Coordinates of C-alpha atoms in Angstrom, one line a residue:
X1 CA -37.9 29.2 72.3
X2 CA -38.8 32.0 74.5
X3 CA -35.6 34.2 75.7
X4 CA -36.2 34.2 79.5
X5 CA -32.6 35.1 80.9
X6 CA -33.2 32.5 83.3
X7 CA -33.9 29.6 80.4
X8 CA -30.6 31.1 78.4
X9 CA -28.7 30.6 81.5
X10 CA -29.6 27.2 82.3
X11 CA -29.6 26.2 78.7
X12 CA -25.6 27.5 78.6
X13 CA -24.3 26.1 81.5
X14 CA -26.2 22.6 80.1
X15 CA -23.8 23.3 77.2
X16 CA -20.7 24.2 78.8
X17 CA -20.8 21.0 80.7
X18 CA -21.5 18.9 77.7
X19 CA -18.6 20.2 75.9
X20 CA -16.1 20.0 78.9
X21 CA -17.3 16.1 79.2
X22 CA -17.1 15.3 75.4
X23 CA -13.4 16.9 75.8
X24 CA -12.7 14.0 78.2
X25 CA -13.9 11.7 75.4
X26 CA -11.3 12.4 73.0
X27 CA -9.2 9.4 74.0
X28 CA -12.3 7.2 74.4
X29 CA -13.2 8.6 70.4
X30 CA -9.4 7.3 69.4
X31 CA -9.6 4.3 71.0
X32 CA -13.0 3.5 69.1
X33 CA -11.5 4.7 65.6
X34 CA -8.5 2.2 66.2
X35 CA -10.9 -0.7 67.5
X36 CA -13.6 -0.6 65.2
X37 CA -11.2 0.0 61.8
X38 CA -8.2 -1.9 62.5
X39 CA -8.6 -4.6 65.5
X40 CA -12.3 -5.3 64.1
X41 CA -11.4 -5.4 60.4
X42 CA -10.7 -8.5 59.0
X43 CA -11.6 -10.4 61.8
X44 CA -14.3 -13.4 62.1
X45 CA -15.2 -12.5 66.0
X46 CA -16.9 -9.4 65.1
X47 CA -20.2 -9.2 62.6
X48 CA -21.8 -6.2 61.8
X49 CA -24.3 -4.8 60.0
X50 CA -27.1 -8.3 60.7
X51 CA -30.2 -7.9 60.5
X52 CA -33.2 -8.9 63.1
X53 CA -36.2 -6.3 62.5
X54 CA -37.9 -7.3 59.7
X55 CA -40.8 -4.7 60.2
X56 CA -37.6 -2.1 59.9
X57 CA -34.9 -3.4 58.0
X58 CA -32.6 -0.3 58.4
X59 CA -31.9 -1.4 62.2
X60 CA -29.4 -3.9 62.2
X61 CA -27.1 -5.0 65.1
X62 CA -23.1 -5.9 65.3
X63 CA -22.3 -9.3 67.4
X64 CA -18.9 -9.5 69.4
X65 CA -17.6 -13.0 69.8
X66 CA -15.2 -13.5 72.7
X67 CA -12.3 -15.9 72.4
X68 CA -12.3 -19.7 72.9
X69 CA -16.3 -19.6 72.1
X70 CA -17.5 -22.7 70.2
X71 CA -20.3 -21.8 67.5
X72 CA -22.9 -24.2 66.4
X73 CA -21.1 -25.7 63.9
X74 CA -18.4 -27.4 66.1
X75 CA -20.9 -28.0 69.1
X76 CA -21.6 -31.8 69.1
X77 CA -25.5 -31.3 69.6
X78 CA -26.2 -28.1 68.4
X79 CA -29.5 -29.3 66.3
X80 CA -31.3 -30.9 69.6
X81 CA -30.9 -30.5 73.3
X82 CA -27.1 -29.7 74.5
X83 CA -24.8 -32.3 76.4
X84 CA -22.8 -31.5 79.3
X85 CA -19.7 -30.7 77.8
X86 CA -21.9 -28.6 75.0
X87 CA -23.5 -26.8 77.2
X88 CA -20.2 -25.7 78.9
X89 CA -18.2 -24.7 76.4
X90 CA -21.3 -21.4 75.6
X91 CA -21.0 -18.4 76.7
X92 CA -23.3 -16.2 78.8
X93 CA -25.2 -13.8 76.5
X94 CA -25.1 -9.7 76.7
X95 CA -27.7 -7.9 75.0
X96 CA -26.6 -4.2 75.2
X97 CA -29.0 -1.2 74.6
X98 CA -27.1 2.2 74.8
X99 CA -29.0 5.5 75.5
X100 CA -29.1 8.7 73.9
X101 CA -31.8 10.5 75.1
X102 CA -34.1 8.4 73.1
X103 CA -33.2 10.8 70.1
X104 CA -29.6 10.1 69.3
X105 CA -26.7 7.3 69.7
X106 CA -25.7 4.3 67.1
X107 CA -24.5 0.8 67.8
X108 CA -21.2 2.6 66.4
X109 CA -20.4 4.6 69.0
X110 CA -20.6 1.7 71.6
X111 CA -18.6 -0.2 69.7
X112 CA -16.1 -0.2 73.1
X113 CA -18.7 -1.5 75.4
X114 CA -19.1 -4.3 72.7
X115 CA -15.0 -4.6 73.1
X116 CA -14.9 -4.4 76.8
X117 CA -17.7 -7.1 77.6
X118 CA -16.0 -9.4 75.1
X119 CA -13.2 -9.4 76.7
X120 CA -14.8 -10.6 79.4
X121 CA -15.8 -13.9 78.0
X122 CA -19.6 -12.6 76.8
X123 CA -21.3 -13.2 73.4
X124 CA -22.1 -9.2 72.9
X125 CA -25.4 -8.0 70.8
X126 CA -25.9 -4.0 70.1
X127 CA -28.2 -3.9 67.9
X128 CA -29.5 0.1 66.5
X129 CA -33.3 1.1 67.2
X130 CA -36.0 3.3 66.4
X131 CA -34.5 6.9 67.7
X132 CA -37.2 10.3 67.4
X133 CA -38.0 11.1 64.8
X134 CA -38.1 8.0 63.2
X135 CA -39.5 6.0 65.8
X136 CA -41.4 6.8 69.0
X137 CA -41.8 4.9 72.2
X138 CA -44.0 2.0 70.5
X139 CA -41.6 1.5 67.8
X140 CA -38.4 1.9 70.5
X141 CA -39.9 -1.3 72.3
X142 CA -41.2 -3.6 69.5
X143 CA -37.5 -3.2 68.4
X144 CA -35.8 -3.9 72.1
X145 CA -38.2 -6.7 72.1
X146 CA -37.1 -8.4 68.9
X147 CA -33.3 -7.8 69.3
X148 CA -34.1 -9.6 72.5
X149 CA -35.9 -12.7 70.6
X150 CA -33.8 -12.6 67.7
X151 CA -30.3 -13.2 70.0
X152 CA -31.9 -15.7 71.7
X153 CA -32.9 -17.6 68.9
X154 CA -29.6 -17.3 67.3
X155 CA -27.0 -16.5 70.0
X156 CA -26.2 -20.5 70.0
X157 CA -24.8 -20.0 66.7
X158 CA -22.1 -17.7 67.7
X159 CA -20.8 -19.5 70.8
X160 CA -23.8 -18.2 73.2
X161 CA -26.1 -20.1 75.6
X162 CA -29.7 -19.1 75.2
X163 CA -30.1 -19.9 79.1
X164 CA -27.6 -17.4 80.0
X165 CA -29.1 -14.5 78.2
X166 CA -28.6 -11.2 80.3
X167 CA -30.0 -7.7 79.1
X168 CA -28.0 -4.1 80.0
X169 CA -28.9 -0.8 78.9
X170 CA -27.6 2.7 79.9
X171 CA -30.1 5.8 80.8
X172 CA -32.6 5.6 77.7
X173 CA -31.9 2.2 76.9
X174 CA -32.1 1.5 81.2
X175 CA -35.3 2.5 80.6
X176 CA -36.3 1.4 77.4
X177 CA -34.9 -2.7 79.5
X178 CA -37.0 -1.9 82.1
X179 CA -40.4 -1.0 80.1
X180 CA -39.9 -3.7 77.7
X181 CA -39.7 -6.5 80.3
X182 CA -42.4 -5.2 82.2
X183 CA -44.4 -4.7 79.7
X184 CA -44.2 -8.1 78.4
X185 CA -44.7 -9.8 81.8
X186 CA -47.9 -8.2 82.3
X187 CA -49.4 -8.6 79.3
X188 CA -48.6 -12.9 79.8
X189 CA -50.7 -12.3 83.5
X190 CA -54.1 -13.6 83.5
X191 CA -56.8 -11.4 83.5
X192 CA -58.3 -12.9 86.6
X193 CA -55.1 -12.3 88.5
X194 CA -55.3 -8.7 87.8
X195 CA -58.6 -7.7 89.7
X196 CA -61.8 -9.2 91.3
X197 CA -63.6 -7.8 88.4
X198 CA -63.7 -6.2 84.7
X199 CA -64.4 -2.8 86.9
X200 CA -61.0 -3.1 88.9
X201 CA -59.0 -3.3 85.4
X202 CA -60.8 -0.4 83.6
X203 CA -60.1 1.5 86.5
X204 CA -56.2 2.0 85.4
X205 CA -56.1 3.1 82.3
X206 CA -52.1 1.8 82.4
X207 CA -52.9 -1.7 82.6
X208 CA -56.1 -1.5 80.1
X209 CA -53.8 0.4 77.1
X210 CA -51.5 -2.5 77.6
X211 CA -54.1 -5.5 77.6
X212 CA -55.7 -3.4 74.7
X213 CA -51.8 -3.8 73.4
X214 CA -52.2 -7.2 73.6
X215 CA -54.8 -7.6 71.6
X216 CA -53.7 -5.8 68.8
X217 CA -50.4 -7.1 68.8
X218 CA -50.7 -10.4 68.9
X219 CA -47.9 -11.7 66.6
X220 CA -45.4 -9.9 68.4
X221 CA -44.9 -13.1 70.1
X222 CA -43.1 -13.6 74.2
X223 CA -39.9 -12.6 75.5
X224 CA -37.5 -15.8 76.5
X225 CA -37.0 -15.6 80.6
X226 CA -34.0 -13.6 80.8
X227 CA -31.2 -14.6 83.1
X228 CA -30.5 -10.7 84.6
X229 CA -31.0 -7.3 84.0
X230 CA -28.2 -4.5 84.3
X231 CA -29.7 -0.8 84.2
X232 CA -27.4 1.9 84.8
X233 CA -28.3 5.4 85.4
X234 CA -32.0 4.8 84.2
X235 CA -35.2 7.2 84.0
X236 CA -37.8 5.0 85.5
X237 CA -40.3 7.8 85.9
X238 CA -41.0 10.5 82.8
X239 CA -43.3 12.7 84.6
X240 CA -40.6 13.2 87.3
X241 CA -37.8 13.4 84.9
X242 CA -39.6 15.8 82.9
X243 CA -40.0 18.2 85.9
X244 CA -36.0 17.8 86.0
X245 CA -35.7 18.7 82.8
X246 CA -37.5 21.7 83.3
X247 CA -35.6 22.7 86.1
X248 CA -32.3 22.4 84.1
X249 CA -34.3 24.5 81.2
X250 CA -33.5 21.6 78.8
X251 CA -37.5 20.3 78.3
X252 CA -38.2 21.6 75.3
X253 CA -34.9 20.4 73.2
X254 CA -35.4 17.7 75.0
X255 CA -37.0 14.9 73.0
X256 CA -38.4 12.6 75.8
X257 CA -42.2 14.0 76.0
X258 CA -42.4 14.3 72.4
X259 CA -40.9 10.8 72.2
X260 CA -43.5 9.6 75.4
X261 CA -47.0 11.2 74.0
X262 CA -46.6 14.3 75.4
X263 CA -49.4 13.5 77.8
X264 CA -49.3 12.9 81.7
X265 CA -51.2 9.7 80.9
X266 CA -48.6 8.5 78.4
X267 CA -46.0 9.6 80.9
X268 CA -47.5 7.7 83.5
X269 CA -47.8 4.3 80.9
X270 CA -44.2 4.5 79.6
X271 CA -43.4 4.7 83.9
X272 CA -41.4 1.1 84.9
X273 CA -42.3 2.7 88.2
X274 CA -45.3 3.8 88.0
X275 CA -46.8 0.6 86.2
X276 CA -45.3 -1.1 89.2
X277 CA -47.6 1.2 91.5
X278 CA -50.2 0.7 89.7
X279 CA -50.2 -3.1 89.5
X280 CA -49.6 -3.4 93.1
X281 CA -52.6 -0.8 93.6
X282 CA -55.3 -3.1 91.3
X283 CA -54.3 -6.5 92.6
X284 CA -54.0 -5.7 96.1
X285 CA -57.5 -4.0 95.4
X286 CA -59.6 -6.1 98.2
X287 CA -63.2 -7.2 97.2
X288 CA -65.3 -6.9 101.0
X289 CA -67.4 -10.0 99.7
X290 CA -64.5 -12.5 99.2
X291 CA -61.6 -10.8 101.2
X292 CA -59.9 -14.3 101.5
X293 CA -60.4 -15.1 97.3
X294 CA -58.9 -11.3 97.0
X295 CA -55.9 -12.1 98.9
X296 CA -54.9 -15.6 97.7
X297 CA -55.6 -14.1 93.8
X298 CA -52.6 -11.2 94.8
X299 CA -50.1 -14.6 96.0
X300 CA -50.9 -15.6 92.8
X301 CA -50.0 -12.6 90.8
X302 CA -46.6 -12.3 92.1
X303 CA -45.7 -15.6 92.0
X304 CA -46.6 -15.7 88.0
X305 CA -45.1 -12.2 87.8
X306 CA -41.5 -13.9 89.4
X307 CA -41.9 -16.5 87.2
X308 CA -41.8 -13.7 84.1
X309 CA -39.5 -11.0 85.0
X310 CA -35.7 -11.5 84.8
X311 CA -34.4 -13.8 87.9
X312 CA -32.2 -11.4 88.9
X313 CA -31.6 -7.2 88.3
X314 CA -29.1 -5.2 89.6
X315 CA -29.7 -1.0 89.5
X316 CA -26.1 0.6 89.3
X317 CA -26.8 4.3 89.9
X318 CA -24.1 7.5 90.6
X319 CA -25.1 9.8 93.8
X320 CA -23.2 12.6 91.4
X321 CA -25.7 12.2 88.8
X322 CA -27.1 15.4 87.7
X323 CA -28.4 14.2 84.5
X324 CA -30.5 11.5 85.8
X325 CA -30.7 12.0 89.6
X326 CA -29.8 8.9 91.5
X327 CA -33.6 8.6 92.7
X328 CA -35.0 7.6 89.6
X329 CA -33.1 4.2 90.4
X330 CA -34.1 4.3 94.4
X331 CA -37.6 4.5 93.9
X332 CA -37.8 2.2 91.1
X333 CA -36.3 -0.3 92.7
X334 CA -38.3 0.4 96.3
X335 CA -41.2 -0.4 94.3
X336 CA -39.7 -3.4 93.0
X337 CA -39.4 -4.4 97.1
X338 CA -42.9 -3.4 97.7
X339 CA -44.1 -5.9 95.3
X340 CA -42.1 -8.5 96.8
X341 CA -40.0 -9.2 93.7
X342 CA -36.9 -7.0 95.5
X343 CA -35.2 -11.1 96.5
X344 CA -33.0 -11.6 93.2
X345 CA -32.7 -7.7 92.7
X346 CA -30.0 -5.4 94.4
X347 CA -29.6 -1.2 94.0
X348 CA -26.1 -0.2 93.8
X349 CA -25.0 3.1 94.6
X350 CA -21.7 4.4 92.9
X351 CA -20.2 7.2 94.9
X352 CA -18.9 10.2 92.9
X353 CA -20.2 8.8 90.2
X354 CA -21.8 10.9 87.6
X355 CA -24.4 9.8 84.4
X356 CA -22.2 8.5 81.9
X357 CA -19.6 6.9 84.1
X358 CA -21.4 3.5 83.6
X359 CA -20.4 3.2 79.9
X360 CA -17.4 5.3 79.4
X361 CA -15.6 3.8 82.3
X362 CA -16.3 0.6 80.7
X363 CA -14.7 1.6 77.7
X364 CA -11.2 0.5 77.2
X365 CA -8.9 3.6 76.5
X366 CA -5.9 5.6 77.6
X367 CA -7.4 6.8 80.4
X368 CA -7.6 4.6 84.2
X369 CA -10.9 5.6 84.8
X370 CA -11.5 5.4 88.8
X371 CA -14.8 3.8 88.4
X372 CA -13.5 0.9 86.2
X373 CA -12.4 -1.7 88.0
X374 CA -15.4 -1.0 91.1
X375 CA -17.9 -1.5 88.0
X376 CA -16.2 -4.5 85.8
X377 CA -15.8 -6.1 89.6
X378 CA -19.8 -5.3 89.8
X379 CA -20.7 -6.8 86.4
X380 CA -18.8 -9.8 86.4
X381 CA -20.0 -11.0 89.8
X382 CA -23.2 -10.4 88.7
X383 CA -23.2 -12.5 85.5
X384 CA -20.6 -15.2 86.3
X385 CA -22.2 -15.5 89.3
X386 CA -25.3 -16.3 88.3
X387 CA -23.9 -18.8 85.7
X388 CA -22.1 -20.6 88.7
X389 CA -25.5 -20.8 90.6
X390 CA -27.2 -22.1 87.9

């Protein structure tokens, strides 16, 4: 790395801060050791180590089983469709994908979140993925994807209701949610809904890589509708996060663009927002011979894109985020309005809250963390509620 005094300053302050915060941790890291080796141990409520990747058996997930949840064994008509009282006693479902960067983290270390959101009544998967170098963006997806399908095939048999199935991830995996879905959705649309013509398509090179996708990949199989999305602190944009990096002086230890292609085309198609912009700009692309047919085909696109996407997100973001700054979530979720699908989601704002507030907070531990009960109160409305209105 090149020795520009300004780089070597940025790079050590980048440091100092990072061991000052993991200082902070230190209860957080006893209260893990303690959960995961003498609450966990022994107990049935907690499985680790199971497997749902086949194309990359090494990634396994743990599953956290809250209290009073009835598994498929005891359920009364757990081989066909559920009764009333069945279908009461499940649980709403938590898949939960932790960041890191996209280069470090284990379902270990989370082992606390897993804790904290059983506690709150919620079947809890965290399953591991393809971190650089062993797996790049493709391979970071195709894994999110299946943990998602493999839970929801499955969750029933450990207390969980496969209509209640909710999806949260934290910076990376914020983003890693957020592509994933999206991804997915579009490649279900229609061609016809996407453009008057072949021409308007192969004009975005976004939306033709992931038709191409598609094609290629067609055993992959469909994401189940998913009943909400958390995303805390997410980057929802790499090209402008990678200009923040390089204004911090952390780009090139960073392992984002070597993780995204390294390309400001593959920036822009591993973009939530930007694939939003640029689905908005081809189906809102007006043909001057059948203005009328151009319009009614863009109804049509976001009402089968509503019918895809998660029926409800919420974007928790701190304003004292200097890791991930709080716009990444703002403009995300503005383009989210813009294409009319901003009715079942909501940004919320944390004030003095910093990156990884969302997760430790969450984490139970010695400590009475300020943001705690503000984002538990947060969480739990969002989930619970949505059971209620459903």
């Amino acid at each position: 790395m090149p020795l520009d005094p300004r780089r070597v300053w940025k790079l050590n302050k980048v440091v100092f801060s990072v061991i000052v915060g993991d200082l902070d941790l230190i209860p957080v890291g006893l209260a893990l050791v303690r959960y995961r080796f003498l609450t966990m141990r022994g107990s049935n409520d907690f499985i680790t180590d199971v497997h749902y990747n086949p194309r990359r058996p090494n990634n396994k997930m743990d599953i956290y089983i809250p209290e009073g949840a009835v598994r498929s064994s005891d359920l009364k008509a757990h081989q066909g469709d559920l009764d009333t009282d069945d279908r009461a006693a499940l649980k709403p479902v938590v898949v939960f994908i932790y960041g890191g960067a996209w280069s470090a983290g284990s379902r270990w270390v989370y082992t606390l979140i897993g804790a904290r959101l059983r506690s709150m009544g919620y079947v809890v998967f965290l399953p591991d993925y393809s971190i650089y170098p062993q797996g790049f963006i493709g391979e970071m997806e195709q894994d999110v994807k299946m943990s998602i399908q493999w839970t929801h095939n499955n969750c029933k048999s450990y207390g969980g209701d496969p209509q209640q199935l909710f999806l949260m991830g934290h910076s990376a995996g914020a983003h890693l949610c957020a592509l994933t879905v999206l991804n997915d959705s579009i490649c279900r649309i229609p061609t016809s809904l996407l453009g008057s013509s072949p021409a308007s398509i192969s004009a975005s090179p976004i939306l033709t890589s992931l038709l191409t996708e598609r094609k290629d990949d067609r055993h992959s199989g469909v994401l189940p509708r998913i009943r909400g999305m958390i995303l805390c602190s997410g980057v929802y944009d790499i090209g402008e996060h990678y200009k923040h990096e390089s204004m911090r002086g952390v780009e090139e230890i960073s392992a984002m663009a070597r993780v995204m292609g390294s390309s400001e085309l593959t920036f822009r198609q591993h973009s939530p927002t930007i694939v939003l912009q640029e689905l908005l700009h081809v189906s809102t692309g007006i043909d001057p011979n059948y203005p009328t047919e151009s319009q009614t085909r863009h109804q049509h696109l976001l009402r089968h894109l509503k019918s895809l996407l998660p029926i409800e997100t919420i974007v928790i973001h701190g304003d004292k985020d200097s890791t991930v700054p709080w716009k990444s979530s703002s403009e995300f979720y503005m383009e989210l309005k813009t294409l009319q699908l901003g009715a079942g989601a909501r940004l919320k704002m944390m004030a003095g809250m910093g990156h990884a507030e969302p997760v430790v907070a969450l984490m139970p531990n010695l400590l009475n963390d300020p943001f705690k009960k503000p984002l538990l109160a947060e969480i739990s409305q969002f989930i619970d509620g949505s059971r209620n209105s459903h």
